[in-house]
mmCIF file of C-alpha atoms in Angstrom:
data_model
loop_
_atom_site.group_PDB
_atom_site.id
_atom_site.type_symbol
_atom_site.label_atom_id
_atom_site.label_comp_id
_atom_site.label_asym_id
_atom_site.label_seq_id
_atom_site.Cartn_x
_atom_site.Cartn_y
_atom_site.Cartn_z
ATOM 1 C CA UNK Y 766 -3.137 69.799 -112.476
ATOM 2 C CA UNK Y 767 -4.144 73.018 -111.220
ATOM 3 C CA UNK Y 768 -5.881 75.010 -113.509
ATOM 4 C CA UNK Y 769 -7.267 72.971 -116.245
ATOM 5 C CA UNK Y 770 -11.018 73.172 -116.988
ATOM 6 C CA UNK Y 771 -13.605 70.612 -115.135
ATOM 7 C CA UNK Y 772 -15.109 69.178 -118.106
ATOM 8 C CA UNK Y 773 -18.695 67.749 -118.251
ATOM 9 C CA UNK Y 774 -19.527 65.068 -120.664
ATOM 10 C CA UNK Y 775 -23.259 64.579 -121.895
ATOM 11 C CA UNK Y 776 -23.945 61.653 -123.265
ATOM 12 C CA UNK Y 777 -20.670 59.925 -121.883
ATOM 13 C CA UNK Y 778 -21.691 56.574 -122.373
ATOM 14 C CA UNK Y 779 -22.207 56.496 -125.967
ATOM 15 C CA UNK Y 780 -20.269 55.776 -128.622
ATOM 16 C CA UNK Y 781 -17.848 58.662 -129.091
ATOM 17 C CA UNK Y 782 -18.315 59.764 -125.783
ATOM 18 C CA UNK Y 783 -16.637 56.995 -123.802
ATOM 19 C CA UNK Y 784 -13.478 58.222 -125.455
ATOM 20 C CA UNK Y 785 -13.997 61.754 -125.210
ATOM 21 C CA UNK Y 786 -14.553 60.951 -120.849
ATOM 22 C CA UNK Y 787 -11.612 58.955 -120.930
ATOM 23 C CA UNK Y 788 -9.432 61.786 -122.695
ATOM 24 C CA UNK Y 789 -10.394 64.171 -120.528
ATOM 25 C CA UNK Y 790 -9.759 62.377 -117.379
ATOM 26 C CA UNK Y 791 -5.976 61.256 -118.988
ATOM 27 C CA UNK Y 792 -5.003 64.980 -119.954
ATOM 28 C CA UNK Y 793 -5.524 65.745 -116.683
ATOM 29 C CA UNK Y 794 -9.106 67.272 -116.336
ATOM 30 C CA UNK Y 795 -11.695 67.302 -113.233
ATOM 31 C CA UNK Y 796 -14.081 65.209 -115.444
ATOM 32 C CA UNK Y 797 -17.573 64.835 -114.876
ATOM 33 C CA UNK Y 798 -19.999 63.048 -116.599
ATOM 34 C CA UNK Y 799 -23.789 63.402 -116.614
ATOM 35 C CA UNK Y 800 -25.884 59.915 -115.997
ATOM 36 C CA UNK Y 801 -29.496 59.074 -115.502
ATOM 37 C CA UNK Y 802 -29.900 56.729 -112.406
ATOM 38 C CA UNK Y 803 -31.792 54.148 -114.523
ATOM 39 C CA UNK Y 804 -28.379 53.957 -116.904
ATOM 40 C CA UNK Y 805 -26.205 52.088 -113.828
ATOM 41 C CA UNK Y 806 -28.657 49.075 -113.160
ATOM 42 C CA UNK Y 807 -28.231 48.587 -117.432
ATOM 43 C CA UNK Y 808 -26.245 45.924 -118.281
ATOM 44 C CA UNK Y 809 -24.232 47.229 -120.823
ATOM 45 C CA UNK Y 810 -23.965 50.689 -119.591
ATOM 46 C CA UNK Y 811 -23.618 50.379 -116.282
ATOM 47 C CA UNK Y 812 -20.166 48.210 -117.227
ATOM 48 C CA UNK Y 813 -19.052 51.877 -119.031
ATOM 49 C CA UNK Y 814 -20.179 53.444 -115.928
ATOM 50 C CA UNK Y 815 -18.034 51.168 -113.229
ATOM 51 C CA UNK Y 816 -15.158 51.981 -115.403
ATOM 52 C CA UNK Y 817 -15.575 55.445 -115.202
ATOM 53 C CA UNK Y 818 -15.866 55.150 -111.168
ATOM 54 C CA UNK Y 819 -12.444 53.583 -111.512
ATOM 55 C CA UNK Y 820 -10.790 55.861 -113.937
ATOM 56 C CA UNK Y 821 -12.029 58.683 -111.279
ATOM 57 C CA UNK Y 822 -14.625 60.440 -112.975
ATOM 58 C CA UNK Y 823 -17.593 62.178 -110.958
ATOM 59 C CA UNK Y 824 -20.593 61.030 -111.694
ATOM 60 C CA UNK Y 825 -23.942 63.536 -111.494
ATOM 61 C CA UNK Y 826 -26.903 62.058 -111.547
ATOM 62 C CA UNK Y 827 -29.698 63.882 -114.168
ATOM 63 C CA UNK Y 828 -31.208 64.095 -117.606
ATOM 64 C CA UNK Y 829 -31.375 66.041 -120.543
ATOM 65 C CA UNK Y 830 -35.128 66.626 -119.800
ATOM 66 C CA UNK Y 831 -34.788 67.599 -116.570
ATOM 67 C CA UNK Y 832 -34.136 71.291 -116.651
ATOM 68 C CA UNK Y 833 -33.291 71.606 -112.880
ATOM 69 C CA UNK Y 834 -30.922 68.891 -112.584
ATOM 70 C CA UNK Y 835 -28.969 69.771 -115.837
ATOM 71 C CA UNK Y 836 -28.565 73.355 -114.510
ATOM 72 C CA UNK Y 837 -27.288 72.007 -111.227
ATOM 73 C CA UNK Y 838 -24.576 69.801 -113.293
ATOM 74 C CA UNK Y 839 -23.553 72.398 -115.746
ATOM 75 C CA UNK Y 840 -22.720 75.095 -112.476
ATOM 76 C CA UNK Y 841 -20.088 72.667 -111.500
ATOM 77 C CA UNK Y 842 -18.162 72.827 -113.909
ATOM 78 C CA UNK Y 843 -16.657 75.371 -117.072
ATOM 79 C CA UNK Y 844 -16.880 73.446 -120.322
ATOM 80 C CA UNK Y 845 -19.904 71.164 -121.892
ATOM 81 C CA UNK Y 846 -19.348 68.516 -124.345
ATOM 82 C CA UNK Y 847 -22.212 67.312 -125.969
ATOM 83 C CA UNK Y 848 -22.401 63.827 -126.840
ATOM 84 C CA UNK Y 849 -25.681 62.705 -127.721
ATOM 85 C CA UNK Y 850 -26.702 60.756 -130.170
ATOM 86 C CA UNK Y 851 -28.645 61.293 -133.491
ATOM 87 C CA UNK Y 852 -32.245 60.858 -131.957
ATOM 88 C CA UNK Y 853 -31.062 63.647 -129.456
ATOM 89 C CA UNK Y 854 -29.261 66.180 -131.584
ATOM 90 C CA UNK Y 855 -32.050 68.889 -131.468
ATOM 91 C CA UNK Y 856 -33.400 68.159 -128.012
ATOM 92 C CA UNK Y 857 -29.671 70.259 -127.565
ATOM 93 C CA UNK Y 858 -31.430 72.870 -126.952
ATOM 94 C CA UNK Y 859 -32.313 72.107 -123.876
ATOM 95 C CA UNK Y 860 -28.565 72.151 -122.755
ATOM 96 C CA UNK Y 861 -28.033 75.525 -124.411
ATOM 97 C CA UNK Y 862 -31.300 76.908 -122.426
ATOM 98 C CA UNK Y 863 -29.464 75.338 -119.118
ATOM 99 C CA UNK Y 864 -25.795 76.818 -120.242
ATOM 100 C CA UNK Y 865 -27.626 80.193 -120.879
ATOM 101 C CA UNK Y 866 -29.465 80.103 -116.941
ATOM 102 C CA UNK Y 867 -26.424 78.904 -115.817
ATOM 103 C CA UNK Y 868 -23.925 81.577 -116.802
ATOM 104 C CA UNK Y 869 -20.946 80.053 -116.113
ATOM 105 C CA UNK Y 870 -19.872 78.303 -118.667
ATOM 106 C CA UNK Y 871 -16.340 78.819 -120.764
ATOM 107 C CA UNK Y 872 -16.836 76.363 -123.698
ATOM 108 C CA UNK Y 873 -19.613 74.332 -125.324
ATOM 109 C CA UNK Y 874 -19.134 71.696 -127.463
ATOM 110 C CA UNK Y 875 -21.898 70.321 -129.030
ATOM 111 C CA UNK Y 876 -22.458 67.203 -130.575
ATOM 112 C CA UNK Y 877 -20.720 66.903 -133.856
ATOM 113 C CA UNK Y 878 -18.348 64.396 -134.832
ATOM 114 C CA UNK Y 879 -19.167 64.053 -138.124
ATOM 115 C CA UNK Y 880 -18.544 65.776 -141.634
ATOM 116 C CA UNK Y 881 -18.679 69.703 -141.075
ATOM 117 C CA UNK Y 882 -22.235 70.305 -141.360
ATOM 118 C CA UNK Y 883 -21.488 74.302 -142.623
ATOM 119 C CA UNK Y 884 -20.009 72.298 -145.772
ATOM 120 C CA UNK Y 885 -21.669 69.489 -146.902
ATOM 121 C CA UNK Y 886 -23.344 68.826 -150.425
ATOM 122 C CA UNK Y 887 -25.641 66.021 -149.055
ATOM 123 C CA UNK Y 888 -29.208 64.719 -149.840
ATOM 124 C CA UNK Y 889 -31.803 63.615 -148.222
ATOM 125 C CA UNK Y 890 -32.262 62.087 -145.502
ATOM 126 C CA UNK Y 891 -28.749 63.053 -144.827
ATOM 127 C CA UNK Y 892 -29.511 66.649 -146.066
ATOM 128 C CA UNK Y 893 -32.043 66.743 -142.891
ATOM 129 C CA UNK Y 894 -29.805 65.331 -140.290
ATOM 130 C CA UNK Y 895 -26.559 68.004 -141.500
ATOM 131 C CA UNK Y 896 -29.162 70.638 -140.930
ATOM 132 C CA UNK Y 897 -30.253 69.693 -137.857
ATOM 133 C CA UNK Y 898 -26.701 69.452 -136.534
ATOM 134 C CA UNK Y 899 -26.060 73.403 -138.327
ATOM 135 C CA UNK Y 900 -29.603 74.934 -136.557
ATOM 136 C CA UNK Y 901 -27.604 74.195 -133.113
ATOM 137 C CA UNK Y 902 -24.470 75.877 -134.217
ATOM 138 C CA UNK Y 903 -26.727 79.051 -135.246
ATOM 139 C CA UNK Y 904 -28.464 79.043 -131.706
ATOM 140 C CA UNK Y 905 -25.638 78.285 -129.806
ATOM 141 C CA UNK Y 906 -24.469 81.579 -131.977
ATOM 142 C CA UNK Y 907 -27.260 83.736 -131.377
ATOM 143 C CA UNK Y 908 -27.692 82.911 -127.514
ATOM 144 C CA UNK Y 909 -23.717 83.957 -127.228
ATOM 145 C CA UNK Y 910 -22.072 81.408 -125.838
ATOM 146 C CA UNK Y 911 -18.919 80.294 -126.598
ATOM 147 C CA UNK Y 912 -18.291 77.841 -128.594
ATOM 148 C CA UNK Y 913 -16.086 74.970 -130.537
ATOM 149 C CA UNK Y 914 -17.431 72.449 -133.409
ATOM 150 C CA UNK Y 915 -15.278 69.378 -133.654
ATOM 151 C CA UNK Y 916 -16.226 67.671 -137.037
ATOM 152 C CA UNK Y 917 -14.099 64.432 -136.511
ATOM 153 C CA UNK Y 918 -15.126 62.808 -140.352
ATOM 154 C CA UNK Y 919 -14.994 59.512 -140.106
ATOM 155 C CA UNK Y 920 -14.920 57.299 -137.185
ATOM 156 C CA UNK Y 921 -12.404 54.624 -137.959
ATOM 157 C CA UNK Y 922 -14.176 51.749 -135.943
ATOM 158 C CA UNK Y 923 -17.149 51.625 -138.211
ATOM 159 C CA UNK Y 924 -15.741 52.593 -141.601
ATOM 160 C CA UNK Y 925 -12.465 50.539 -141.611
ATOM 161 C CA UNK Y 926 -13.149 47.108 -140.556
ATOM 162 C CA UNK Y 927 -15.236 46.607 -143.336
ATOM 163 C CA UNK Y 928 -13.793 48.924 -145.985
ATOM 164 C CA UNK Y 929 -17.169 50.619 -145.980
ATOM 165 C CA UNK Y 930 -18.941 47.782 -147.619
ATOM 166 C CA UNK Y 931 -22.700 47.630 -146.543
ATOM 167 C CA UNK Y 932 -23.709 44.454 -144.500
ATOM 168 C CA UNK Y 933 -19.825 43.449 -144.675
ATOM 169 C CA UNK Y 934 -18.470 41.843 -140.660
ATOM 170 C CA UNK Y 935 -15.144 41.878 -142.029
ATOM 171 C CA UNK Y 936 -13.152 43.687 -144.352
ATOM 172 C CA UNK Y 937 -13.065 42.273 -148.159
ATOM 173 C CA UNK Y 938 -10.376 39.605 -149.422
ATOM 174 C CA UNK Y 939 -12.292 39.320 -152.872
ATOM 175 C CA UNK Y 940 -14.293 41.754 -154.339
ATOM 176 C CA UNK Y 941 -15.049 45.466 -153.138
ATOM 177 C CA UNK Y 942 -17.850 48.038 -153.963
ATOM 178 C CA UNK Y 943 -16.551 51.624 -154.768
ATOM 179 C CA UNK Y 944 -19.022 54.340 -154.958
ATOM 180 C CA UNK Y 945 -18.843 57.157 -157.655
ATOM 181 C CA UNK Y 946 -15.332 56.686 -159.346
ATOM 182 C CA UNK Y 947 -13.307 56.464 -155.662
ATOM 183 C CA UNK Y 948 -11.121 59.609 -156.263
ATOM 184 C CA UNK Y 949 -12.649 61.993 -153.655
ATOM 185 C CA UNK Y 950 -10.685 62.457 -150.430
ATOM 186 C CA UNK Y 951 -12.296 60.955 -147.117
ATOM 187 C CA UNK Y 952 -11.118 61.177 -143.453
ATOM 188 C CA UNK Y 953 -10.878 58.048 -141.100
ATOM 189 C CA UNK Y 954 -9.885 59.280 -137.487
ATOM 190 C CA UNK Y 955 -9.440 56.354 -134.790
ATOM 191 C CA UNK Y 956 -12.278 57.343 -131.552
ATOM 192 C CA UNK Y 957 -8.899 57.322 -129.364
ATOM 193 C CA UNK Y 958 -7.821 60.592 -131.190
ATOM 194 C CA UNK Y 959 -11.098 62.061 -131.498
ATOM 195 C CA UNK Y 960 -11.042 62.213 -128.043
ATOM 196 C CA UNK Y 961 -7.795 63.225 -127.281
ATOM 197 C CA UNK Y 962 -8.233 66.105 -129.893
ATOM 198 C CA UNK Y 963 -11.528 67.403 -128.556
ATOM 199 C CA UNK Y 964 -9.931 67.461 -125.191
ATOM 200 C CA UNK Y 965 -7.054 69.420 -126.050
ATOM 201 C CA UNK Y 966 -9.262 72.002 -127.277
ATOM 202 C CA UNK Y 967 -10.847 72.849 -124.190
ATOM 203 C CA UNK Y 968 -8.363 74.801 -122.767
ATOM 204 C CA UNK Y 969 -6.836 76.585 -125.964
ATOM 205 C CA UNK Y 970 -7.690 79.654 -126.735
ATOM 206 C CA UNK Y 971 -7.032 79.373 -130.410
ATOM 207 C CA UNK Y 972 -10.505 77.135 -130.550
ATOM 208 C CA UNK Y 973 -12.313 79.296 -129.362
ATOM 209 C CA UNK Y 974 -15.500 79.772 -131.341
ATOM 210 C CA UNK Y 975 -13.978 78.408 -134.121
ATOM 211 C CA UNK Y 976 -13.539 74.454 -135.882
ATOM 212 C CA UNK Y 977 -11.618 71.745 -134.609
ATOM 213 C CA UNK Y 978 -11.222 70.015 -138.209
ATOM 214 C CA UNK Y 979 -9.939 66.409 -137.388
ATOM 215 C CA UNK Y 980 -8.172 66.175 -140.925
ATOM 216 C CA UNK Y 981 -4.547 64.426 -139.788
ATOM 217 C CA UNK Y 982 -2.418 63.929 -143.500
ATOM 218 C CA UNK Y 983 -1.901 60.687 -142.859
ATOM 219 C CA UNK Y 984 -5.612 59.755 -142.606
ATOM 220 C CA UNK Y 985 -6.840 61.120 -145.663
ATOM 221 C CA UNK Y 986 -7.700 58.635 -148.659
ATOM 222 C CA UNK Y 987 -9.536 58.528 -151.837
ATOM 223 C CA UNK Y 988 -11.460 55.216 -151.495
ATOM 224 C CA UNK Y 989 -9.185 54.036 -154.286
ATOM 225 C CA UNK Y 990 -6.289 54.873 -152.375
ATOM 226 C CA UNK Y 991 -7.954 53.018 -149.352
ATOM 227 C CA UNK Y 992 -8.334 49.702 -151.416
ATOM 228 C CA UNK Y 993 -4.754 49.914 -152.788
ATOM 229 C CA UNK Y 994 -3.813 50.222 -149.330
ATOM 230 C CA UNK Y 995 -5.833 47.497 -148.345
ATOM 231 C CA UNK Y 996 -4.340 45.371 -151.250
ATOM 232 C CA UNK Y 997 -1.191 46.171 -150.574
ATOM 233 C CA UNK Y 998 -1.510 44.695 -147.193
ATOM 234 C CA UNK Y 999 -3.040 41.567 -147.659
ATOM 235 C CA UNK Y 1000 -0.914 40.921 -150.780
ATOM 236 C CA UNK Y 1001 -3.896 40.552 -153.299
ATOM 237 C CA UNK Y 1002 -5.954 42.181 -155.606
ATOM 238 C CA UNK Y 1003 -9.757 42.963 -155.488
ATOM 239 C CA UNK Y 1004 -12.605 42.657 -157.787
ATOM 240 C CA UNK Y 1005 -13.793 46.056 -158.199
ATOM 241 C CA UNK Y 1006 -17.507 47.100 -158.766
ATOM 242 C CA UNK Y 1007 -17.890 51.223 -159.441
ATOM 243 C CA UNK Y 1008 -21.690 52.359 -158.628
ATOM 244 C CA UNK Y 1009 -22.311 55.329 -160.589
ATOM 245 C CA UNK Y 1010 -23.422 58.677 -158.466
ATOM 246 C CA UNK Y 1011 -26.384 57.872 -160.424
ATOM 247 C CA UNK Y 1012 -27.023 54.289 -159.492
ATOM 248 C CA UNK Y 1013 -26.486 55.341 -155.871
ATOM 249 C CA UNK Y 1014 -29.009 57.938 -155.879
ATOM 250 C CA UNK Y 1015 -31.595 55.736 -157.237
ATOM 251 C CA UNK Y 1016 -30.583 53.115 -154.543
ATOM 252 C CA UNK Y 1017 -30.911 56.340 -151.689
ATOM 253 C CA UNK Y 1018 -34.432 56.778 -152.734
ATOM 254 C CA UNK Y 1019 -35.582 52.654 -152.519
ATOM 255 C CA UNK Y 1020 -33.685 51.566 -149.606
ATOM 256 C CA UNK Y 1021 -35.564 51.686 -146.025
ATOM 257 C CA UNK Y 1022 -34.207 53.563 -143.266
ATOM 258 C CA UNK Y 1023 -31.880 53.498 -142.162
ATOM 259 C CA UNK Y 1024 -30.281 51.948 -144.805
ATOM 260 C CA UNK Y 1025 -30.969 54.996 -146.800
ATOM 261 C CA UNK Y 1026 -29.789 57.479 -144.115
ATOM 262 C CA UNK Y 1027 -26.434 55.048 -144.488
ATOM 263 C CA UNK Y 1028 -26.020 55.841 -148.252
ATOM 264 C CA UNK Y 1029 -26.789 59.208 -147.921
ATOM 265 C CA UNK Y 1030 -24.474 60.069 -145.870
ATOM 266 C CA UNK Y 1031 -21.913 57.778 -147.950
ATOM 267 C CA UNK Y 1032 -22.523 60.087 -150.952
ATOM 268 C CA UNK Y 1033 -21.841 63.031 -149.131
ATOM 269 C CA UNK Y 1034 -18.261 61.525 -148.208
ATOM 270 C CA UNK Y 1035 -17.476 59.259 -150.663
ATOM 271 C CA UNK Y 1036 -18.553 61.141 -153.940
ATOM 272 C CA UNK Y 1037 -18.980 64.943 -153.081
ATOM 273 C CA UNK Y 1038 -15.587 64.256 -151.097
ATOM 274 C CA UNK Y 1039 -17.377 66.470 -148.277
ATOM 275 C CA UNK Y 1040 -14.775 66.083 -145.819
ATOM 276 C CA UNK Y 1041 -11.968 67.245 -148.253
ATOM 277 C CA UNK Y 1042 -13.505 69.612 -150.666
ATOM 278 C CA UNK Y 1043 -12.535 73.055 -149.358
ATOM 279 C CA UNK Y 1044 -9.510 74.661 -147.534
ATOM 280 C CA UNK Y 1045 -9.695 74.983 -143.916
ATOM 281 C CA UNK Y 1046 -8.939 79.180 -143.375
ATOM 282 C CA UNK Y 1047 -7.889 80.149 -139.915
ATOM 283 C CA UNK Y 1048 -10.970 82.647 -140.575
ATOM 284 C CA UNK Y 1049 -13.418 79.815 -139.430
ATOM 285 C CA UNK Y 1050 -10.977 77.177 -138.399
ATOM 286 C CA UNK Y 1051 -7.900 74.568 -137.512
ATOM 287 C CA UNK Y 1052 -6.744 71.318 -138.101
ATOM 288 C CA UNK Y 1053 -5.844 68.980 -134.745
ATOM 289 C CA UNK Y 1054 -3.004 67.813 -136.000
ATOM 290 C CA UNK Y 1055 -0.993 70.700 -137.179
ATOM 291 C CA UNK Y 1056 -2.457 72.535 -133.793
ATOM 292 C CA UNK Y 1057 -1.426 69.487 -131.421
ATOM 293 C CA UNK Y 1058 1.650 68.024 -133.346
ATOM 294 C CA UNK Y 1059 2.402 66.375 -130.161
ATOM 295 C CA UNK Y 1060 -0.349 63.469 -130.086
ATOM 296 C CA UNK Y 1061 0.802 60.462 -132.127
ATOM 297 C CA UNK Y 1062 -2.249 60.137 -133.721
ATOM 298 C CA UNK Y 1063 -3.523 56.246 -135.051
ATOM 299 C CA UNK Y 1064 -2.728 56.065 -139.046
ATOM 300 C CA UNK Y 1065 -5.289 54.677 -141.296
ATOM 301 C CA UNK Y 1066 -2.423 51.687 -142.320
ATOM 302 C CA UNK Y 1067 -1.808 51.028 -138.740
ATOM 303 C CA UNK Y 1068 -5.465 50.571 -138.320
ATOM 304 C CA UNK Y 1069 -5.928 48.428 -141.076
ATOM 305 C CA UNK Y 1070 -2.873 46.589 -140.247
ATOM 306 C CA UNK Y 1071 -5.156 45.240 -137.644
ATOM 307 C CA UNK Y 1072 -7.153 43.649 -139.551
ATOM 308 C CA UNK Y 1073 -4.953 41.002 -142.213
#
């Protein structure tokens, strides 16, 4: 055990963060995770908390807006991950201003887990949200401090048990919606991995202010490929609708938020193929699995296999 980072998690009990705590505390890290006092009395986050009590992990008591107490977290420990959610993303800076007083810090990762925000061909309001995500990189850059992005693509759990579809509960055993003509690449990572991934990053030194791409072969389908898949496994053909890039964009600009923000962000994947569209150059970047061939990652059919 000796020897492996103490990790602090911000944001730990969100959405990708409650697997990124419980990675770090399996591989063998002295895990800490940041919590405001009001977050144990709620309901639904205080049950995330108990568990983390149980798995062992130490809990510090503070908030993002309270410089003081963030400082005092962040010199107990050597690496920062950044979990916090969209309507947080830029108050980030606030944690780089506390890693900067602080000084002691090995590693920040901020909160990405997304498509790689350096190489994206989105539109609004997704354009706005990529660059928020890239003006942290660029500070975290100029202030110095070390560094690794982990752009994870797509989270499995909220893609794959509907197939994408809009509005959908369950995934489709009739007809299916396809955006643009379905033959750009995607990435579907299961939040287990993502977690285990960023985690085994911490400590490596090949990461170091460089991309953890989360790009596993295995996990990479056109959406066509995805429905064939899907067809394949519940031993029936779909309807297919195609909606034009065209038709999308005109549905972008009259749907309410965050509807909109949904589609947007859907274009950028799904018909710019933003997650697959360039080569990953050791210049700028890995991939997780080629770097940690050892994690049996989830596969996109063993995922779906879930759900016939």
């Amino acid at each position: 055990m000796a020897g492996k980072s103490k990790v602090l998690i911000i944001g730990g009990t969100g959405y990708i963060g409650k697997f990124i705590v419980e990675a770090s505390v399996k591989e063998g890290h002295p895990t800490f995770a940041l919590v405001r006092e009001s977050t144990v009395s709620d309901p639904v986050k205080g049950k995330v908390i108990e568990n983390f009590k149980n798995l062992g992990v130490q809990l510090l008591y503070g908030d993002l807006y309270d410089h003081e107490s963030l400082v005092k977290a962040i010199n107990q420990v050597d690496v920062v991950i950044s979990a916090v959610g969209n309507f947080q993303l830029a108050d980030q800076v606030k944690i780089i201003a506390a890693i900067k007083e602080a000084g002691n810090v090995k590693r920040f990762f901020p909160s990405e887990f997304g498509n790689d925000v350096d190489r994206v061909h989105a539109v609004e309001p997704a354009k706005s949200a990529f660059a928020l995500k890239a003006q942290i990189r660029r500070t975290i850059e100029a202030e110095g401090i070390p560094y690794t992005y982990v752009p994870c693509n797509c989270f499995a759990g909220y893609f794959l048990p509907t197939l994408a579809q809009p509005g959908a509960t369950a995934p489709p055993r009739d007809k299916v919606v396809v955006l643009g003509n379905g033959n750009a690449e995607a990435v579907f990572n299961n939040e287990v991995d993502i977690g285990t991934y960023t985690i085994k990053a911490v400590d490596d030194a090949r990461t170091l202010n460089k991309i953890l791409f989360i790009r596993p072969p295995k996990n990479t389908y056109s959406f066509n490929e995805l429905v064939a898949l899907w067809e394949k496994l519940i031993g029936k053909s779909l309807e297919k609708t195609y909606v034009s890039e065209e038709q999308l964009l005109k549905q972008i600009q009259e749907s309410p938020i965050p509807m909109n923000v949904v589609l947007a962000i859907s274009h950028s994947i799904f018909v710019k193929g933003d997650h697959t569209n360039f080569e990953i150059d050791p210049s700028f970047g890995y991939e997780a699995s080629e770097l940690y061939p050892d994690v049996k990652y989830t596969t996109v059919e063993e995922y779906l296999s879930r759900f016939v």
